[in-house]
Every structure is written in structure tokens, then in C-alpha cells.
Short mmCIF file of N, CA, C and O in Angstrom, two decimals:
data_model
loop_
_atom_site.label_atom_id
_atom_site.label_comp_id
_atom_site.label_asym_id
_atom_site.label_seq_id
_atom_site.Cartn_x
_atom_site.Cartn_y
_atom_site.Cartn_z
N MET A 17 20.85 -17.68 35.07
CA MET A 17 20.71 -19.16 34.39
C MET A 17 21.47 -18.81 32.77
O MET A 17 19.82 -18.29 32.46
N ALA A 18 21.97 -19.17 32.25
CA ALA A 18 22.26 -19.13 30.72
C ALA A 18 21.46 -19.74 30.76
O ALA A 18 20.68 -21.17 30.58
N VAL A 19 20.56 -19.71 29.28
CA VAL A 19 19.80 -20.82 28.01
C VAL A 19 20.59 -21.08 26.93
O VAL A 19 20.33 -20.16 26.25
N GLY A 20 20.91 -22.20 26.49
CA GLY A 20 21.76 -22.69 25.48
C GLY A 20 23.03 -21.53 25.14
O GLY A 20 23.75 -21.98 26.16
N TRP A 21 22.92 -21.18 24.21
CA TRP A 21 24.36 -20.05 24.04
C TRP A 21 23.73 -18.79 24.28
O TRP A 21 24.89 -18.18 23.96
N SER A 22 22.92 -18.38 24.72
CA SER A 22 22.46 -16.97 25.26
C SER A 22 23.31 -17.07 26.32
O SER A 22 23.79 -17.58 27.14
N ARG A 23 23.59 -15.66 26.64
CA ARG A 23 24.26 -14.88 28.01
C ARG A 23 22.83 -14.96 28.71
O ARG A 23 21.86 -15.01 28.79
N ASP A 24 23.65 -14.47 30.14
CA ASP A 24 22.66 -14.74 31.13
C ASP A 24 21.58 -13.33 31.10
O ASP A 24 22.60 -12.46 30.74
N GLY A 25 20.67 -13.42 31.19
CA GLY A 25 19.97 -12.31 31.16
C GLY A 25 19.24 -11.93 29.18
O GLY A 25 18.23 -11.11 29.24
N ALA A 26 19.48 -12.47 28.87
CA ALA A 26 19.73 -12.53 27.27
C ALA A 26 18.04 -12.54 26.96
O ALA A 26 17.61 -12.06 26.28
N VAL A 27 17.09 -13.66 28.16
CA VAL A 27 16.28 -13.81 27.11
C VAL A 27 15.12 -12.88 27.82
O VAL A 27 14.02 -12.20 26.97
N GLN A 28 15.43 -12.36 29.09
CA GLN A 28 14.35 -10.99 29.44
C GLN A 28 14.71 -9.65 28.83
O GLN A 28 13.93 -8.95 28.70
N GLU A 29 16.21 -9.93 28.48
CA GLU A 29 15.82 -8.71 27.29
C GLU A 29 15.11 -8.62 26.32
O GLU A 29 14.73 -7.60 25.69
N GLN A 30 14.79 -10.00 25.85
CA GLN A 30 14.39 -10.49 23.99
C GLN A 30 13.02 -10.10 24.99
O GLN A 30 11.97 -9.45 23.93
N ILE A 31 12.45 -10.61 26.23
CA ILE A 31 11.08 -10.01 26.48
C ILE A 31 10.45 -9.11 26.43
O ILE A 31 9.66 -8.06 26.00
N ASP A 32 11.41 -8.07 27.12
CA ASP A 32 11.45 -6.64 27.38
C ASP A 32 11.27 -5.74 25.97
O ASP A 32 10.66 -5.03 26.13
N ALA A 33 12.32 -5.90 25.03
CA ALA A 33 12.25 -5.20 23.42
C ALA A 33 11.28 -6.05 22.53
O ALA A 33 10.71 -4.88 22.38
N THR A 34 10.76 -6.71 23.23
CA THR A 34 9.43 -7.09 22.46
C THR A 34 8.19 -6.28 23.25
O THR A 34 7.04 -5.78 22.43
N VAL A 35 7.78 -6.42 24.43
CA VAL A 35 7.06 -5.46 25.56
C VAL A 35 7.02 -3.95 25.05
O VAL A 35 5.82 -3.60 24.69
N GLU A 36 7.94 -3.49 24.54
CA GLU A 36 8.73 -2.50 24.15
C GLU A 36 7.81 -1.97 22.96
O GLU A 36 7.80 -1.13 22.66
N SER A 37 8.11 -2.63 21.64
CA SER A 37 7.70 -2.54 20.86
C SER A 37 6.39 -2.66 20.72
O SER A 37 5.38 -1.96 19.41
N ALA A 38 5.27 -3.51 20.89
CA ALA A 38 4.69 -3.46 21.04
C ALA A 38 4.14 -2.28 21.89
O ALA A 38 3.27 -1.70 21.22
N ILE A 39 4.32 -1.74 23.05
CA ILE A 39 3.85 -0.46 23.65
C ILE A 39 4.38 0.90 22.63
O ILE A 39 3.11 1.08 22.26
N GLN A 40 5.19 0.75 21.74
CA GLN A 40 5.25 1.34 20.81
C GLN A 40 4.29 1.77 19.77
O GLN A 40 3.60 2.80 19.26
N LEU A 41 4.22 0.63 19.18
CA LEU A 41 2.78 0.15 18.36
C LEU A 41 1.57 0.56 18.61
O LEU A 41 1.01 1.47 18.44
N ALA A 42 1.22 0.75 19.86
CA ALA A 42 -0.15 0.75 20.97
C ALA A 42 -0.19 2.11 20.55
O ALA A 42 -0.82 3.14 20.67
N ARG A 43 0.79 2.70 21.32
CA ARG A 43 1.47 4.45 21.33
C ARG A 43 0.80 4.95 19.86
O ARG A 43 0.19 6.45 19.84
N SER A 44 1.47 4.86 19.03
CA SER A 44 1.35 5.34 17.67
C SER A 44 0.08 5.27 17.19
O SER A 44 0.10 5.90 15.98
N ARG A 45 -1.08 4.13 17.34
CA ARG A 45 -1.93 4.25 16.35
C ARG A 45 -2.51 5.06 18.06
O ARG A 45 -3.86 5.30 17.15
N LEU A 46 -2.66 5.78 18.67
CA LEU A 46 -3.60 6.30 19.59
C LEU A 46 -4.23 7.90 19.02
O LEU A 46 -2.97 8.66 18.18
N PRO A 47 -5.02 8.27 18.53
CA PRO A 47 -5.36 9.25 18.18
C PRO A 47 -4.74 10.75 18.47
O PRO A 47 -4.89 10.30 20.31
N GLY A 48 -4.83 11.74 18.25
CA GLY A 48 -4.71 13.18 19.13
C GLY A 48 -4.98 14.47 18.48
O GLY A 48 -5.69 14.12 17.23
N GLY A 49 -5.14 15.26 18.56
CA GLY A 49 -5.83 16.54 18.53
C GLY A 49 -7.20 16.31 18.55
O GLY A 49 -7.84 16.05 19.33
N GLU A 50 -7.97 17.14 17.94
CA GLU A 50 -9.40 17.38 17.60
C GLU A 50 -10.26 16.78 17.06
O GLU A 50 -9.95 16.40 16.55
N SER A 51 -11.37 16.15 18.51
CA SER A 51 -12.13 14.96 18.14
C SER A 51 -13.15 15.35 16.88
O SER A 51 -13.53 16.87 17.00
N LEU A 52 -13.30 14.45 16.15
CA LEU A 52 -14.74 15.11 14.71
C LEU A 52 -15.98 14.61 15.70
O LEU A 52 -16.54 14.18 16.90
N THR A 53 -17.11 15.41 15.63
CA THR A 53 -18.45 15.60 15.48
C THR A 53 -19.07 14.73 15.38
O THR A 53 -19.84 14.03 15.72
N HIS A 54 -18.51 13.92 14.15
CA HIS A 54 -19.28 13.00 13.24
C HIS A 54 -18.52 12.16 12.32
O HIS A 54 -17.31 12.72 12.03
N CYS A 55 -18.68 10.90 12.65
CA CYS A 55 -17.77 9.76 12.56
C CYS A 55 -17.55 9.99 11.02
O CYS A 55 -18.16 10.15 10.09
N GLU A 56 -16.36 10.01 10.51
CA GLU A 56 -15.45 9.85 9.30
C GLU A 56 -16.14 8.53 8.37
O GLU A 56 -15.90 9.06 7.11
N GLU A 57 -16.19 7.60 8.72
CA GLU A 57 -16.43 6.38 8.05
C GLU A 57 -18.29 6.48 7.39
O GLU A 57 -18.35 6.50 6.70
N CYS A 58 -19.25 6.36 8.51
CA CYS A 58 -20.64 6.82 8.38
C CYS A 58 -21.64 7.82 8.85
O CYS A 58 -22.35 7.92 8.58
N SER A 59 -20.46 8.80 9.08
CA SER A 59 -21.21 10.01 8.62
C SER A 59 -22.47 9.84 10.35
O SER A 59 -22.72 10.96 10.93
N GLU A 60 -22.20 8.55 11.20
CA GLU A 60 -22.88 8.92 12.80
C GLU A 60 -22.47 9.77 13.41
O GLU A 60 -20.92 10.22 13.86
N ALA A 61 -23.40 10.69 14.41
CA ALA A 61 -22.91 11.21 15.64
C ALA A 61 -21.81 10.82 16.76
O ALA A 61 -22.09 9.55 16.79
N ILE A 62 -20.49 11.15 16.58
CA ILE A 62 -19.97 10.45 18.03
C ILE A 62 -20.15 10.90 18.97
O ILE A 62 -20.49 12.08 19.61
N PRO A 63 -20.38 10.66 20.35
CA PRO A 63 -21.36 10.82 21.61
C PRO A 63 -20.10 11.55 22.43
O PRO A 63 -19.21 11.53 21.78
N GLU A 64 -20.54 12.67 23.14
CA GLU A 64 -19.71 13.87 23.52
C GLU A 64 -18.92 13.18 24.57
O GLU A 64 -17.95 13.36 24.61
N ALA A 65 -19.15 12.01 25.22
CA ALA A 65 -18.62 11.10 26.42
C ALA A 65 -17.48 10.69 25.81
O ALA A 65 -15.83 10.52 26.02
N ARG A 66 -17.61 10.34 24.33
CA ARG A 66 -16.09 9.69 23.94
C ARG A 66 -14.94 10.84 23.40
O ARG A 66 -14.08 10.23 23.48
N ARG A 67 -16.12 11.62 22.58
CA ARG A 67 -14.57 12.53 22.36
C ARG A 67 -14.11 13.35 23.69
O ARG A 67 -13.04 13.80 23.52
N LYS A 68 -14.85 13.25 24.78
CA LYS A 68 -14.30 13.38 26.05
C LYS A 68 -12.85 12.98 26.87
O LYS A 68 -12.07 13.50 26.81
N ALA A 69 -13.35 11.54 26.56
CA ALA A 69 -12.57 10.38 27.27
C ALA A 69 -11.39 10.09 26.26
O ALA A 69 -10.36 10.02 26.93
N MET A 70 -11.09 10.66 24.94
CA MET A 70 -10.24 10.02 24.28
C MET A 70 -10.29 11.64 22.98
O MET A 70 -10.97 11.51 22.37
N SER A 71 -9.01 12.07 23.19
CA SER A 71 -9.00 13.07 22.24
C SER A 71 -8.41 12.67 20.80
O SER A 71 -7.95 11.20 20.69
N GLY A 72 -8.98 13.62 19.81
CA GLY A 72 -8.37 12.85 18.57
C GLY A 72 -9.23 12.35 17.78
O GLY A 72 -9.12 11.44 16.66
N VAL A 73 -10.50 11.47 18.57
CA VAL A 73 -11.53 10.65 18.07
C VAL A 73 -11.90 10.91 16.50
O VAL A 73 -12.46 12.45 16.28
N ARG A 74 -12.24 9.78 15.86
CA ARG A 74 -12.54 9.97 14.32
C ARG A 74 -13.74 9.39 13.98
O ARG A 74 -13.93 9.24 12.58
N TYR A 75 -13.70 8.32 14.70
CA TYR A 75 -14.61 7.07 14.00
C TYR A 75 -16.23 6.99 15.41
O TYR A 75 -15.22 7.12 15.98
N CYS A 76 -16.52 6.38 15.09
CA CYS A 76 -18.22 5.65 16.25
C CYS A 76 -17.22 4.70 16.46
O CYS A 76 -16.54 3.91 16.18
N VAL A 77 -18.20 4.30 17.52
CA VAL A 77 -17.47 3.01 18.29
C VAL A 77 -17.56 1.68 17.75
O VAL A 77 -16.56 1.27 17.68
N ARG A 78 -18.57 1.69 16.62
CA ARG A 78 -18.79 0.74 15.76
C ARG A 78 -17.62 0.17 14.63
O ARG A 78 -17.40 -0.65 14.12
N CYS A 79 -17.78 1.52 14.09
CA CYS A 79 -16.51 1.84 12.61
C CYS A 79 -15.06 1.85 13.64
O CYS A 79 -14.13 0.69 13.14
N GLN A 80 -14.47 2.08 14.34
CA GLN A 80 -13.66 1.69 15.00
C GLN A 80 -12.90 0.27 15.12
O GLN A 80 -11.66 -0.14 15.42
N SER A 81 -14.39 -0.17 16.07
CA SER A 81 -14.13 -2.35 16.37
C SER A 81 -13.71 -2.47 14.90
O SER A 81 -12.90 -2.98 15.08
N GLU A 82 -14.47 -2.27 14.19
CA GLU A 82 -14.44 -2.59 12.66
C GLU A 82 -12.74 -2.07 11.92
O GLU A 82 -12.14 -3.22 11.43
N LEU A 83 -12.22 -1.11 12.09
CA LEU A 83 -11.31 -0.71 11.77
C LEU A 83 -9.99 -1.35 12.49
O LEU A 83 -8.92 -1.74 11.99
N GLU A 84 -10.11 -1.98 14.07
CA GLU A 84 -9.33 -2.32 14.74
C GLU A 84 -9.18 -3.95 14.47
O GLU A 84 -8.36 -4.57 14.29
N LYS A 85 -10.08 -4.60 13.44
CA LYS A 85 -10.23 -6.01 13.56
C LYS A 85 -9.48 -6.33 12.33
O LYS A 85 -9.10 -7.37 11.84
N ASN A 86 -9.81 -5.05 11.66
CA ASN A 86 -9.22 -5.33 10.30
C ASN A 86 -7.57 -4.80 10.08
O ASN A 86 -6.48 -5.48 8.80
N GLN A 87 -7.10 -4.25 11.01
CA GLN A 87 -5.21 -4.09 11.61
C GLN A 87 -4.62 -5.40 11.75
O GLN A 87 -4.90 -5.75 12.51
N LYS A 88 -3.62 -5.53 11.18
CA LYS A 88 -2.47 -6.52 11.60
C LYS A 88 -1.43 -5.79 12.38
O LYS A 88 -0.90 -4.97 11.97
N THR A 89 -1.09 -6.62 13.12
CA THR A 89 0.17 -6.40 13.77
C THR A 89 1.41 -6.71 13.21
O THR A 89 1.39 -7.73 12.99
N ILE A 90 2.22 -5.70 12.63
CA ILE A 90 3.63 -6.10 11.86
C ILE A 90 4.98 -5.52 12.62
O ILE A 90 5.02 -4.65 12.63
N THR A 91 5.58 -6.61 13.13
CA THR A 91 6.65 -6.26 13.82
C THR A 91 8.00 -6.70 12.66
O THR A 91 8.41 -7.48 12.48
N PRO A 92 8.93 -5.71 12.81
CA PRO A 92 9.69 -5.70 12.05
C PRO A 92 11.26 -6.93 12.48
O PRO A 92 12.08 -6.96 11.32
N TYR A 93 10.37 -7.21 13.45
CA TYR A 93 11.81 -8.26 14.37
C TYR A 93 11.44 -9.51 14.35
O TYR A 93 10.18 -9.51 14.65
N ASN A 94 11.99 -10.67 14.30
CA ASN A 94 11.64 -11.99 14.55
C ASN A 94 12.10 -12.64 15.98
O ASN A 94 12.93 -12.66 16.13
N ARG A 95 11.26 -12.76 16.81
CA ARG A 95 11.19 -12.66 18.20
C ARG A 95 10.83 -13.94 18.79
O ARG A 95 10.54 -13.85 20.16
N SER A 96 10.90 -15.02 17.53
CA SER A 96 10.29 -16.12 18.28
C SER A 96 10.65 -16.78 19.36
O SER A 96 10.74 -17.86 19.76
N GLY A 97 12.30 -17.02 19.27
CA GLY A 97 13.02 -17.63 20.19
C GLY A 97 13.70 -18.88 19.39
O GLY A 97 14.89 -19.33 20.03
N ASN A 98 13.15 -19.26 18.08
CA ASN A 98 13.91 -20.50 17.47
C ASN A 98 14.72 -19.99 16.67
O ASN A 98 14.93 -19.31 15.75
N LYS A 99 15.75 -20.93 17.26
CA LYS A 99 17.27 -20.65 16.10
C LYS A 99 17.10 -20.87 14.68
O LYS A 99 17.49 -20.09 13.86
N ASP A 100 15.70 -22.01 14.26
CA ASP A 100 15.91 -21.86 13.04
C ASP A 100 15.20 -20.91 12.06
O ASP A 100 15.52 -20.29 11.21
N SER A 101 14.48 -20.40 12.67
CA SER A 101 13.36 -19.70 12.34
C SER A 101 14.40 -17.77 11.96
O SER A 101 13.99 -17.14 11.38
N GLN A 102 15.36 -18.00 13.26
CA GLN A 102 16.20 -16.75 12.35
C GLN A 102 17.09 -16.95 11.41
O GLN A 102 17.51 -15.93 10.34
N LEU A 103 17.49 -18.19 10.29
CA LEU A 103 17.96 -18.16 9.62
C LEU A 103 16.96 -17.86 7.95
O LEU A 103 18.06 -18.29 7.42
N LYS A 104 15.58 -17.66 8.61
CA LYS A 104 15.03 -17.83 6.78
C LYS A 104 14.68 -16.59 6.91
O LYS A 104 15.19 -15.62 7.19
#
């Protein structure tokens, strides 16, 4: 079923592209490599279980939580679906 001026399947393609962008952003933020034994921010020891669960850990849980709160999601595309917003 076509919606407005879009062709069949265009809405689903837009949704798929948005999901794919979010997945790529999440993967790019995953750490890699050797884990640190102490937090890079506060120098607190990082538990061995955390280091084994995820490679490349650089922060303790508390510092990592604060870092993630402060990160903003920036997408280079306007996928709001509003025709008027595309013109701004």
C-alpha cells in the first residue's frame, strides 16, 4: 500500500535504514582490544568478570554509566518522515 507520494515499500525501507544506522552506531561504540585493569577515569579496579565479559573495557561500571548518559545520538539524516522537516 502506498502512503502519500511514496512508492510501495518506501516506508519500510526508511525504517530499515534507521535501524541499520542505529546498529552501526552501537557497534562503532563497542570497545575492542585489551581490557584495562583499572578505570581510565577514576583509577578504581575493574572487576575481572567485567573484563572477561567484554573485551577492551576502559572504565568501571560507574564511569561507563556516566559517559553513556552524556553521549548524544547524532544521525546525519533526517528520518522524521515529515515532508516539511525535509525542507529545513
